[in-house]
mmCIF file of N, CA and C in Angstrom:
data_model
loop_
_atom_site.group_PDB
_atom_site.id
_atom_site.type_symbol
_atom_site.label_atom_id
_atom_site.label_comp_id
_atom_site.label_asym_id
_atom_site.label_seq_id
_atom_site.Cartn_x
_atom_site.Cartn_y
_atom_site.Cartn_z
ATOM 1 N N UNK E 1 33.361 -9.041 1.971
ATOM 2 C CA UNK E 1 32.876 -10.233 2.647
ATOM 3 C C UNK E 1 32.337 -11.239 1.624
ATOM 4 N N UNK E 2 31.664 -10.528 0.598
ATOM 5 C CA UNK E 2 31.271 -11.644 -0.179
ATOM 6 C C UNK E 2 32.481 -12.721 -1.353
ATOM 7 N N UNK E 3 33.631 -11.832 -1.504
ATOM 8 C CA UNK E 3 34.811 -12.603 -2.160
ATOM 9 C C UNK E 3 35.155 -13.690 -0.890
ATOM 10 N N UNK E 4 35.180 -13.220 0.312
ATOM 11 C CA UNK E 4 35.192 -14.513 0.988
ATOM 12 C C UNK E 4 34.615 -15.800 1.155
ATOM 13 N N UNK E 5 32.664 -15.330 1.296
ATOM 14 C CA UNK E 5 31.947 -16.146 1.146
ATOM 15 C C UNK E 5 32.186 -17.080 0.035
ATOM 16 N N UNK E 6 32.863 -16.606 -1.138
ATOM 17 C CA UNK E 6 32.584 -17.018 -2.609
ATOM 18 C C UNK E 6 34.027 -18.361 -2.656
ATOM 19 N N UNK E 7 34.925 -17.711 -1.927
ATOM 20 C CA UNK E 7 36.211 -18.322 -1.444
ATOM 21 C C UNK E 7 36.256 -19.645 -0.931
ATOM 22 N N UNK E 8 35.014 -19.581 0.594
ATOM 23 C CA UNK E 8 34.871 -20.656 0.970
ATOM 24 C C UNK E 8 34.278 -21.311 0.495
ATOM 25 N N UNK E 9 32.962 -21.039 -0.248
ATOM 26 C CA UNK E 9 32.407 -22.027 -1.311
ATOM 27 C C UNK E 9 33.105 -22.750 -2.099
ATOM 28 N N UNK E 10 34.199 -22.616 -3.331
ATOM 29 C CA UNK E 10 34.862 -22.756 -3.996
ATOM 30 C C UNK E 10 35.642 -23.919 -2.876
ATOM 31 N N UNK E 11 36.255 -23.571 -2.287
ATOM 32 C CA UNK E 11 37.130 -24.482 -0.997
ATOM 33 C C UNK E 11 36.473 -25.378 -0.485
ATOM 34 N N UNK E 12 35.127 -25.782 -0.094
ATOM 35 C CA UNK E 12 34.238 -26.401 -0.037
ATOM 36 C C UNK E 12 33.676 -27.198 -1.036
ATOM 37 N N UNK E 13 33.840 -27.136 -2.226
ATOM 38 C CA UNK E 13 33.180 -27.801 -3.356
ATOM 39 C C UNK E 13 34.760 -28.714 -3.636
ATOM 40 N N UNK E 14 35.999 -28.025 -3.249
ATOM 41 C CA UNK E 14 36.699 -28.923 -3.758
ATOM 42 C C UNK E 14 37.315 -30.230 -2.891
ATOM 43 N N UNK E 15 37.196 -29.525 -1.403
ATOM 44 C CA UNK E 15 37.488 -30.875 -0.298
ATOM 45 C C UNK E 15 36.323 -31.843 -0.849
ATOM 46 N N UNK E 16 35.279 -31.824 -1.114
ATOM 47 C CA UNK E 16 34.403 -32.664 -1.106
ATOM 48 C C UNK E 16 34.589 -33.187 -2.555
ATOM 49 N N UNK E 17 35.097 -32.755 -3.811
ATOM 50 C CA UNK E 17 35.299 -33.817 -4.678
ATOM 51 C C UNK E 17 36.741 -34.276 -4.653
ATOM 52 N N UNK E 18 37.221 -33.670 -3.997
ATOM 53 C CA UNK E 18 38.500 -34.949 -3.565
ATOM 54 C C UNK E 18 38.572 -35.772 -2.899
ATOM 55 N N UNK E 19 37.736 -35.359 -1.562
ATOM 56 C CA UNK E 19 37.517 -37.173 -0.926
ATOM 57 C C UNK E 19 36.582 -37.895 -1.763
ATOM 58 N N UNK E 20 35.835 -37.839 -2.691
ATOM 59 C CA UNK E 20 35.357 -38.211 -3.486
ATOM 60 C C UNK E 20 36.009 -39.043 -3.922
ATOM 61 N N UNK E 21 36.930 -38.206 -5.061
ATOM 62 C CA UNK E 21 37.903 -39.225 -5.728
ATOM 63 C C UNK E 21 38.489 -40.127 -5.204
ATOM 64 N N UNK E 22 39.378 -39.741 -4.091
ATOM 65 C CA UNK E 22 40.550 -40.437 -3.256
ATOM 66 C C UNK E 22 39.541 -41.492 -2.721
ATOM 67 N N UNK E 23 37.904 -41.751 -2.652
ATOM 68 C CA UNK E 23 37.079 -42.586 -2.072
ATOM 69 C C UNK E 23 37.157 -44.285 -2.822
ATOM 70 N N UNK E 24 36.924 -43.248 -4.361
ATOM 71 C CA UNK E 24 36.718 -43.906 -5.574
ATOM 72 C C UNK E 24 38.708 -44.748 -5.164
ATOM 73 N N UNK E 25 39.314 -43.857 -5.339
ATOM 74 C CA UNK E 25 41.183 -44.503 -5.594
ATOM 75 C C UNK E 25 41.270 -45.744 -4.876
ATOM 76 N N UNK E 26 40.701 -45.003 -3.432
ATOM 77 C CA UNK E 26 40.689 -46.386 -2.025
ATOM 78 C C UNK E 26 40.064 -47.869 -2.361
ATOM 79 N N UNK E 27 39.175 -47.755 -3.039
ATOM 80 C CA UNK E 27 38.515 -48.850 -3.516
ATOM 81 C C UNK E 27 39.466 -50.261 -3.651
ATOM 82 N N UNK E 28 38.465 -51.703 -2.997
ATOM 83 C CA UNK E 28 39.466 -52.615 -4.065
ATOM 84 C C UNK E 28 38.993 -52.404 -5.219
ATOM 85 N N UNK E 29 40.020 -53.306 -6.044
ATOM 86 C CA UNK E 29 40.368 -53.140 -7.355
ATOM 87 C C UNK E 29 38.355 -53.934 -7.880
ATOM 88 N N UNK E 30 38.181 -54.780 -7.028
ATOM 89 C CA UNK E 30 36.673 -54.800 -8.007
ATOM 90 C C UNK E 30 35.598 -53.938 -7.678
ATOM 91 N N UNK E 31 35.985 -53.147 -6.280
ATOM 92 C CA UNK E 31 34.787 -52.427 -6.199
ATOM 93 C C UNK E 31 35.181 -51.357 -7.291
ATOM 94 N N UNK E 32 36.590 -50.536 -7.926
ATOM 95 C CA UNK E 32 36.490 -49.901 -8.574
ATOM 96 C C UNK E 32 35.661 -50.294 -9.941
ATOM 97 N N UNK E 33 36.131 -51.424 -10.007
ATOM 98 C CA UNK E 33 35.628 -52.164 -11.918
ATOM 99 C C UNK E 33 34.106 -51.978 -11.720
ATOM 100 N N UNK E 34 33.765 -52.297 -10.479
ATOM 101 C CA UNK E 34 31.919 -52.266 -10.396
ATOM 102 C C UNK E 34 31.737 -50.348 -10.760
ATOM 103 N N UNK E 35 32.602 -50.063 -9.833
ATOM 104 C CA UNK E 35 32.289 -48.337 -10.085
ATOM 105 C C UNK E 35 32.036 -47.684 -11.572
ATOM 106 N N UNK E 36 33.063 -47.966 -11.957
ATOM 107 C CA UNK E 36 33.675 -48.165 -13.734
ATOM 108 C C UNK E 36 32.194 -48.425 -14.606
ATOM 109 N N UNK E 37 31.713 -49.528 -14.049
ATOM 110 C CA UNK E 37 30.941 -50.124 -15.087
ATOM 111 C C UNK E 37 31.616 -50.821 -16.415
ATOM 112 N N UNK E 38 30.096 -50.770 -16.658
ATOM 113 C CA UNK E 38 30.353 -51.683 -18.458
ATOM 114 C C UNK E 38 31.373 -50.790 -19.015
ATOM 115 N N UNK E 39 31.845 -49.522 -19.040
ATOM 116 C CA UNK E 39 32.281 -48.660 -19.809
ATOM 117 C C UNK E 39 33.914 -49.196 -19.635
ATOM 118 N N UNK E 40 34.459 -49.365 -18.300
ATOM 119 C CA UNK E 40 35.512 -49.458 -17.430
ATOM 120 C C UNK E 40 37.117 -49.029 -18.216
ATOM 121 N N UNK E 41 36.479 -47.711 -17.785
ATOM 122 C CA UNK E 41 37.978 -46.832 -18.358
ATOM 123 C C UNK E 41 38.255 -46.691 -17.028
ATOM 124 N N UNK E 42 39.714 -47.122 -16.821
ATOM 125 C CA UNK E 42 40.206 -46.830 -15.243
ATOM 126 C C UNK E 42 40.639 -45.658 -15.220
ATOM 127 N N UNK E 43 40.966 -44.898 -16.282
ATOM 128 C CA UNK E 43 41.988 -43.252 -16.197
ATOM 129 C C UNK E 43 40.776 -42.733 -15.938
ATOM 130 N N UNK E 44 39.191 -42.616 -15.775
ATOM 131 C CA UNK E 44 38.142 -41.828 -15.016
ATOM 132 C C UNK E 44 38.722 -42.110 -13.354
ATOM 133 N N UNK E 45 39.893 -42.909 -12.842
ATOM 134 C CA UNK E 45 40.059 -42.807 -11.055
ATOM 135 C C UNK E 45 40.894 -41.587 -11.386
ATOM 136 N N UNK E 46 41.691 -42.190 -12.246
ATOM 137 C CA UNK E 46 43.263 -40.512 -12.049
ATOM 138 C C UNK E 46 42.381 -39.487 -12.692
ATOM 139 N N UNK E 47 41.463 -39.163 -14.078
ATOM 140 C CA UNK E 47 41.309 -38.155 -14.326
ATOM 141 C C UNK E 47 40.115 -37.078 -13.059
ATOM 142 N N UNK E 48 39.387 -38.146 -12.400
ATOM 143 C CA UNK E 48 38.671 -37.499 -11.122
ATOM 144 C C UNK E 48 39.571 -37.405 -10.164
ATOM 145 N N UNK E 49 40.488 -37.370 -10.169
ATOM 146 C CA UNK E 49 41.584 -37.450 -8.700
ATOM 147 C C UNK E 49 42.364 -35.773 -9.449
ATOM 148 N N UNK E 50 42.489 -35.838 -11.073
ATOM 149 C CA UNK E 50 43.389 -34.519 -11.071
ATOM 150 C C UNK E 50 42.552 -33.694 -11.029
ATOM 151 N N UNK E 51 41.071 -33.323 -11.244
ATOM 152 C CA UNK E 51 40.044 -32.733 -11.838
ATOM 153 C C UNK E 51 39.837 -32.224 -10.073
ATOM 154 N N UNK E 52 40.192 -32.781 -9.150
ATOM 155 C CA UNK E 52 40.476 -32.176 -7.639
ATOM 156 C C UNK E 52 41.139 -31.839 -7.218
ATOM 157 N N UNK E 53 42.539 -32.479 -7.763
ATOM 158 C CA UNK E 53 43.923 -32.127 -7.103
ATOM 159 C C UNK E 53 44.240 -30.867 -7.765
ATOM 160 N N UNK E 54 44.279 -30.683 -9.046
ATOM 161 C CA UNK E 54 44.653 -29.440 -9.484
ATOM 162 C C UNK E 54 44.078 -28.016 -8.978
ATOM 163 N N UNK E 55 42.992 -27.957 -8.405
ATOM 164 C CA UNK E 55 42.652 -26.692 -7.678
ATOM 165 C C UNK E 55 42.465 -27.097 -6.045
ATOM 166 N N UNK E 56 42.946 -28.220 -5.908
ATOM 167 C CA UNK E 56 43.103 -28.184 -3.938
ATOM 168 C C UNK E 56 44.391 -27.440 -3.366
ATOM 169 N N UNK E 57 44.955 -26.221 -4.314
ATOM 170 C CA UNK E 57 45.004 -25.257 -3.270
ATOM 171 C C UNK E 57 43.860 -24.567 -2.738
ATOM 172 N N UNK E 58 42.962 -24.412 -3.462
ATOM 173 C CA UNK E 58 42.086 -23.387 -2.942
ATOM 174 C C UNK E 58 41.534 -24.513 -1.063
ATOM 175 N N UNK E 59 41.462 -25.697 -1.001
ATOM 176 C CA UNK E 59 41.196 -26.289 0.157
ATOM 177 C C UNK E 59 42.702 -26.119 1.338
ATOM 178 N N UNK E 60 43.645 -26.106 0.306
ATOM 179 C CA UNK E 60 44.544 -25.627 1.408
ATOM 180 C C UNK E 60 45.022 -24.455 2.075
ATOM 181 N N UNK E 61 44.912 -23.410 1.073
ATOM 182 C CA UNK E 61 44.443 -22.366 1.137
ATOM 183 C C UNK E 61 43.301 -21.600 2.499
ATOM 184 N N UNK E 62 42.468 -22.327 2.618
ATOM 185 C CA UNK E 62 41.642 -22.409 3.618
ATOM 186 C C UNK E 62 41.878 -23.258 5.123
ATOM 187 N N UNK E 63 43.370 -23.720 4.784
ATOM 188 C CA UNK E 63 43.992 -24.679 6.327
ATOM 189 C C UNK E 63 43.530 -26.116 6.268
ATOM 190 N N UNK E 64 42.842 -26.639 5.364
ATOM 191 C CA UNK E 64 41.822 -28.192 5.526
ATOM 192 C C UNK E 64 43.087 -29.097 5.274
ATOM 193 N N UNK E 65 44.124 -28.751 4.063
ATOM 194 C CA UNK E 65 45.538 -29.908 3.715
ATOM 195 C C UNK E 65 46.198 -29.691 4.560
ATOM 196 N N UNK E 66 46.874 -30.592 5.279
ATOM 197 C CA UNK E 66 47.799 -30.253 6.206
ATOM 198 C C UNK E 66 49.139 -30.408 5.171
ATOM 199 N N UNK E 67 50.165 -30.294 5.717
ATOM 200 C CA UNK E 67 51.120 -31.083 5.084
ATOM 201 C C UNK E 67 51.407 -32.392 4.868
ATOM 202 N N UNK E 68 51.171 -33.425 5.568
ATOM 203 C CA UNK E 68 50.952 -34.699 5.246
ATOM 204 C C UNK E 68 50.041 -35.154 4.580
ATOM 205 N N UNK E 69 48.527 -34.420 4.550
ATOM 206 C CA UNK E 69 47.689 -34.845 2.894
ATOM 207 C C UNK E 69 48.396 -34.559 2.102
ATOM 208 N N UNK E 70 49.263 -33.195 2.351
ATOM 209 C CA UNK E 70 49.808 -32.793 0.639
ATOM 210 C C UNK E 70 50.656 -33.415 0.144
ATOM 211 N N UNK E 71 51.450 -34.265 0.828
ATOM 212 C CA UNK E 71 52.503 -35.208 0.202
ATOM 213 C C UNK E 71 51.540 -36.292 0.056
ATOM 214 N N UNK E 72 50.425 -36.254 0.551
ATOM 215 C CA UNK E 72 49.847 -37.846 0.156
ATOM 216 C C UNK E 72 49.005 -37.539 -1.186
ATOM 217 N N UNK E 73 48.524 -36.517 -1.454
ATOM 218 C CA UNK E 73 48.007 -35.936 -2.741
ATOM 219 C C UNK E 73 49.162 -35.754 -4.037
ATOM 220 N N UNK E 74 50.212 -35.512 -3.589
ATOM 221 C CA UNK E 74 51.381 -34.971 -4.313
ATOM 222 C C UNK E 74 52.047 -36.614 -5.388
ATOM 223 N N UNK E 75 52.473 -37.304 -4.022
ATOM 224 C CA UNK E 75 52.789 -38.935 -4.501
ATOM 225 C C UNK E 75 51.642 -39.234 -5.309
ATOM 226 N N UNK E 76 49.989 -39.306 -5.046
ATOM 227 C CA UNK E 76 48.993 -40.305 -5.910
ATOM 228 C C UNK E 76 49.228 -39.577 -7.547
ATOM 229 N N UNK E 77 49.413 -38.107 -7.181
ATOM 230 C CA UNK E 77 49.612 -37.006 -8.291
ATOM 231 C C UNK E 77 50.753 -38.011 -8.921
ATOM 232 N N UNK E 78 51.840 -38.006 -8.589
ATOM 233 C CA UNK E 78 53.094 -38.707 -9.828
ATOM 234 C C UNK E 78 53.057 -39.797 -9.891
ATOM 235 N N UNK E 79 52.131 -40.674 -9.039
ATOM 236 C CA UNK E 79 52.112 -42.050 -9.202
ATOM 237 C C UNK E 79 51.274 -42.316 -10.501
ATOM 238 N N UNK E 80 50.165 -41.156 -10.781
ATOM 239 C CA UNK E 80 49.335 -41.583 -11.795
ATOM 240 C C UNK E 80 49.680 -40.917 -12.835
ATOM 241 N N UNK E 81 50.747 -40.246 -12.783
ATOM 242 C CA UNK E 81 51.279 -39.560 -13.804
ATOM 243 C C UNK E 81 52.753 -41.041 -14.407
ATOM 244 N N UNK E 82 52.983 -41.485 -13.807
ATOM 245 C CA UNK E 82 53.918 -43.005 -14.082
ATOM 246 C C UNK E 82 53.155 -43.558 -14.511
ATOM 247 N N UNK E 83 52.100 -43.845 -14.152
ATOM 248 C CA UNK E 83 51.028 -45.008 -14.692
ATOM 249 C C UNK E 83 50.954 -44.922 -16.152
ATOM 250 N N UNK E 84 50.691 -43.543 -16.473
ATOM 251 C CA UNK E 84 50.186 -43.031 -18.098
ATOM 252 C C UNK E 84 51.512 -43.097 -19.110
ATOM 253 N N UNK E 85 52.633 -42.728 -18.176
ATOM 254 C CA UNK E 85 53.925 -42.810 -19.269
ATOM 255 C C UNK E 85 54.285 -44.178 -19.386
ATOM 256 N N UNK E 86 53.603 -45.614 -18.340
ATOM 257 C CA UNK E 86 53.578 -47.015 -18.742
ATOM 258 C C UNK E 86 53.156 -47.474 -20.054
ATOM 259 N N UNK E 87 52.179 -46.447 -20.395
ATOM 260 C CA UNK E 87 51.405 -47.149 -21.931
ATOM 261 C C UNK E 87 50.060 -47.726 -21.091
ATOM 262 N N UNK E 88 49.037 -48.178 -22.542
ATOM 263 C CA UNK E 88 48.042 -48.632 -22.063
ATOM 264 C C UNK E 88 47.694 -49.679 -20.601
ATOM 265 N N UNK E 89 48.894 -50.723 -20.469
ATOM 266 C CA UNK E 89 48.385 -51.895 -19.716
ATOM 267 C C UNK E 89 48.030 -51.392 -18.113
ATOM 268 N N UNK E 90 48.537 -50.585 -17.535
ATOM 269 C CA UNK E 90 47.622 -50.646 -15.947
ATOM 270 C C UNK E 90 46.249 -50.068 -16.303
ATOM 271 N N UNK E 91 45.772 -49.179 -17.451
ATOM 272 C CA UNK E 91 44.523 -48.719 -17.529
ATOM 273 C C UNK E 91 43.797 -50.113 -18.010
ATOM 274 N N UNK E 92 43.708 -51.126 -17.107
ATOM 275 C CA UNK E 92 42.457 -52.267 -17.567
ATOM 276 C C UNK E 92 41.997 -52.874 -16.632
ATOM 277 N N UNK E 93 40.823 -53.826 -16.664
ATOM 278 C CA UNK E 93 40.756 -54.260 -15.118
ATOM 279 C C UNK E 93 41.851 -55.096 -14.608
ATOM 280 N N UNK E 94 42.468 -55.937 -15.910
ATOM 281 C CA UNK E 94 43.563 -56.585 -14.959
ATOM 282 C C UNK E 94 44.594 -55.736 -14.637
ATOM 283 N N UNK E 95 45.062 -54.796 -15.016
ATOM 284 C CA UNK E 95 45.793 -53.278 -14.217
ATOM 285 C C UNK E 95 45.438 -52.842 -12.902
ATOM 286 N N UNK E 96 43.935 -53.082 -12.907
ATOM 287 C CA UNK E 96 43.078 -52.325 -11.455
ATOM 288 C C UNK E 96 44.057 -53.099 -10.670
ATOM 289 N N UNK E 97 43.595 -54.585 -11.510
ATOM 290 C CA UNK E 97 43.876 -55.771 -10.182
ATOM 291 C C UNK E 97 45.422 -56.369 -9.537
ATOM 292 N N UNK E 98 45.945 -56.087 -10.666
ATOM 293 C CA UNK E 98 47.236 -56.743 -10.509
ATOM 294 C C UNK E 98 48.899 -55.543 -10.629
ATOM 295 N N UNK E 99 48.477 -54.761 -10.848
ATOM 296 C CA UNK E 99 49.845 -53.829 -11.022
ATOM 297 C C UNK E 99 49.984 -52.767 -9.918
ATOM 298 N N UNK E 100 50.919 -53.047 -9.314
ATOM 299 C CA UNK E 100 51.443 -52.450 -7.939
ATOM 300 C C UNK E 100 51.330 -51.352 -7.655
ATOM 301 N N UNK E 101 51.203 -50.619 -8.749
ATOM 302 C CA UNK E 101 50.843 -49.175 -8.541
ATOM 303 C C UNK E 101 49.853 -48.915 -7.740
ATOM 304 N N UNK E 102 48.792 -49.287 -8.592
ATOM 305 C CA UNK E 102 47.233 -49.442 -7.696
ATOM 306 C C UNK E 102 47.158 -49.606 -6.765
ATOM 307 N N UNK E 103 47.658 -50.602 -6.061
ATOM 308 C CA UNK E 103 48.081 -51.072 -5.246
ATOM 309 C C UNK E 103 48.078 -49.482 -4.472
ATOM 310 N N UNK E 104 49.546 -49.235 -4.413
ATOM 311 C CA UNK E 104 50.000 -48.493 -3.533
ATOM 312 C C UNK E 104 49.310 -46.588 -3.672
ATOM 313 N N UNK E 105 48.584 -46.991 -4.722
ATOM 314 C CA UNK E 105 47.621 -45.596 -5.294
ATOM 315 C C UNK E 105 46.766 -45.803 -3.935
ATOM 316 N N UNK E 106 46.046 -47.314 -3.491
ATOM 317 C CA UNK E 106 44.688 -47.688 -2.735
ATOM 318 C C UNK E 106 45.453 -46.924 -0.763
ATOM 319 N N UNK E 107 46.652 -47.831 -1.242
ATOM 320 C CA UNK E 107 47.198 -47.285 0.441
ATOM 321 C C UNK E 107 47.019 -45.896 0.629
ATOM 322 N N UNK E 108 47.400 -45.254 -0.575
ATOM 323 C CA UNK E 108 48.160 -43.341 -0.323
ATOM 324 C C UNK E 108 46.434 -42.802 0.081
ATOM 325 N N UNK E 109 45.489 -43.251 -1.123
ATOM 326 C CA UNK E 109 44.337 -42.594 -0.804
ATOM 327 C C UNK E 109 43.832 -43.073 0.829
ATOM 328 N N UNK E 110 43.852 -44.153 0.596
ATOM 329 C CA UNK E 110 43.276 -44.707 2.384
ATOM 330 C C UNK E 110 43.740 -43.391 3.571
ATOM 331 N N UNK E 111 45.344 -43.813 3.428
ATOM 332 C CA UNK E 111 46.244 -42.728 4.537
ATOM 333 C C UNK E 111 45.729 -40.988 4.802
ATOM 334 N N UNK E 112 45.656 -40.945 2.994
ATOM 335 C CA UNK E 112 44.814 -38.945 3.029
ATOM 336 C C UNK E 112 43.632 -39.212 3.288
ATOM 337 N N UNK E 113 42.389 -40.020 3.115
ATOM 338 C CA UNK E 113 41.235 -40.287 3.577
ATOM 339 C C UNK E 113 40.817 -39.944 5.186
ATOM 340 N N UNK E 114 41.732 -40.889 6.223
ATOM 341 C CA UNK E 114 41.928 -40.901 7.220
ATOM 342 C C UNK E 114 42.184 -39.678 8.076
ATOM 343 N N UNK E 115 43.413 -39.030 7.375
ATOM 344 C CA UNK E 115 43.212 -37.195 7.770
ATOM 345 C C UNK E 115 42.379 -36.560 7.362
ATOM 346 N N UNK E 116 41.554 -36.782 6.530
ATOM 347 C CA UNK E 116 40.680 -35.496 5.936
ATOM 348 C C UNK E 116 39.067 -35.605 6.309
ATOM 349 N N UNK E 117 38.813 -34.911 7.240
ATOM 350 C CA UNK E 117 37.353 -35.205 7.664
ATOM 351 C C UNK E 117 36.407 -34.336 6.891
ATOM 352 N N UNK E 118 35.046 -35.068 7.018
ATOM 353 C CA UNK E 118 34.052 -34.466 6.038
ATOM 354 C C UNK E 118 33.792 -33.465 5.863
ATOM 355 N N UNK E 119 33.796 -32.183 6.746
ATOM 356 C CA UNK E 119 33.562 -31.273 6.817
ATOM 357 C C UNK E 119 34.604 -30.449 7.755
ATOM 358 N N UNK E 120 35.600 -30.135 7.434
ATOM 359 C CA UNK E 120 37.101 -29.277 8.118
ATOM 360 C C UNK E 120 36.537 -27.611 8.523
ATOM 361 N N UNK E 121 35.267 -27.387 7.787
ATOM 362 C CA UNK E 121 34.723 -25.737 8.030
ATOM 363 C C UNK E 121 33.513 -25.862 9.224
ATOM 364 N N UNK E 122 33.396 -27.073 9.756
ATOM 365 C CA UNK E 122 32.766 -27.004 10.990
ATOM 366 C C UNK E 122 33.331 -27.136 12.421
ATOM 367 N N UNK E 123 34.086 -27.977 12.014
ATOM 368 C CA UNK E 123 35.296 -28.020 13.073
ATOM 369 C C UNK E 123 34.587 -29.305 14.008
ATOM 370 N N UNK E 124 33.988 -30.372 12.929
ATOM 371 C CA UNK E 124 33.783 -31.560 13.755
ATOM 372 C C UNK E 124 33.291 -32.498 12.519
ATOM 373 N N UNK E 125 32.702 -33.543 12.667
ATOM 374 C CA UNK E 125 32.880 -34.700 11.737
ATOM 375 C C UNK E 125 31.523 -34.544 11.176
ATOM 376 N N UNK E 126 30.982 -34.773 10.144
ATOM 377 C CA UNK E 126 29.520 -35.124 9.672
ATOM 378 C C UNK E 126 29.578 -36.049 9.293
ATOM 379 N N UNK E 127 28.184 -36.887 9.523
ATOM 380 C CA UNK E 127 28.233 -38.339 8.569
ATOM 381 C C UNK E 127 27.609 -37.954 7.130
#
């Protein structure tokens, strides 16, 4: 019982830093730059988006991904993997702002946002 307990914890820590990320992705392009800060490295949206995606089996694992998050996790996954084989220019704010990717990075997260409620291990919504 307790590898379970330990299971759902783990599954629990990771739905919640992926809507995290995907929160951060959804952003417009200046609320991200405000997010960013003075520092404003934009590969902190994709590197917090893989730093979730790469162990959200363990959330699917547990039934929380349906199949339609997972293609919506899967696409932001190779979309930001295109971004990086572009070379430096979408990682800047005028990248945030102006290169289509982003763009369509902001839709994919919105769409998995929308399915994925705060808490999937209660079996109702928390604010």
């Amino acid at each position: 019982m307790r590898h379970a307990d330990e299971q759902e914890a783990l599954a629990q820590g990771n739905w919640r830093l992926l809507r995290e990320a995907l929160t951060h992705l959804a952003l417009p392009a200046s609320d991200q730059i405000e997010w960013l800060g003075s520092v404003l490295c934009p590969d902190e949206l994709a590197l917090d988006f893989d730093g979730a995606y790469q162990p959200s089996w363990q959330s699917r694992e547990a039934g929380w991904i349906s199949d339609e998050v997972a293609g919506y996790l899967d696409e932001i996954d190779g979309l930001t993997n295109d971004l990086t084989e572009e070379g430096p220019e979408p990682w800047s704010a005028a990248g945030l702002q102006c290169h289509p990717t982003w763009e369509r990075l902001r839709i994919l997260a919105l769409a998995a946002l929308a399915l994925m409620p705060p808490a999937p291990w209660t079996g109702r919504t928390v604010d």
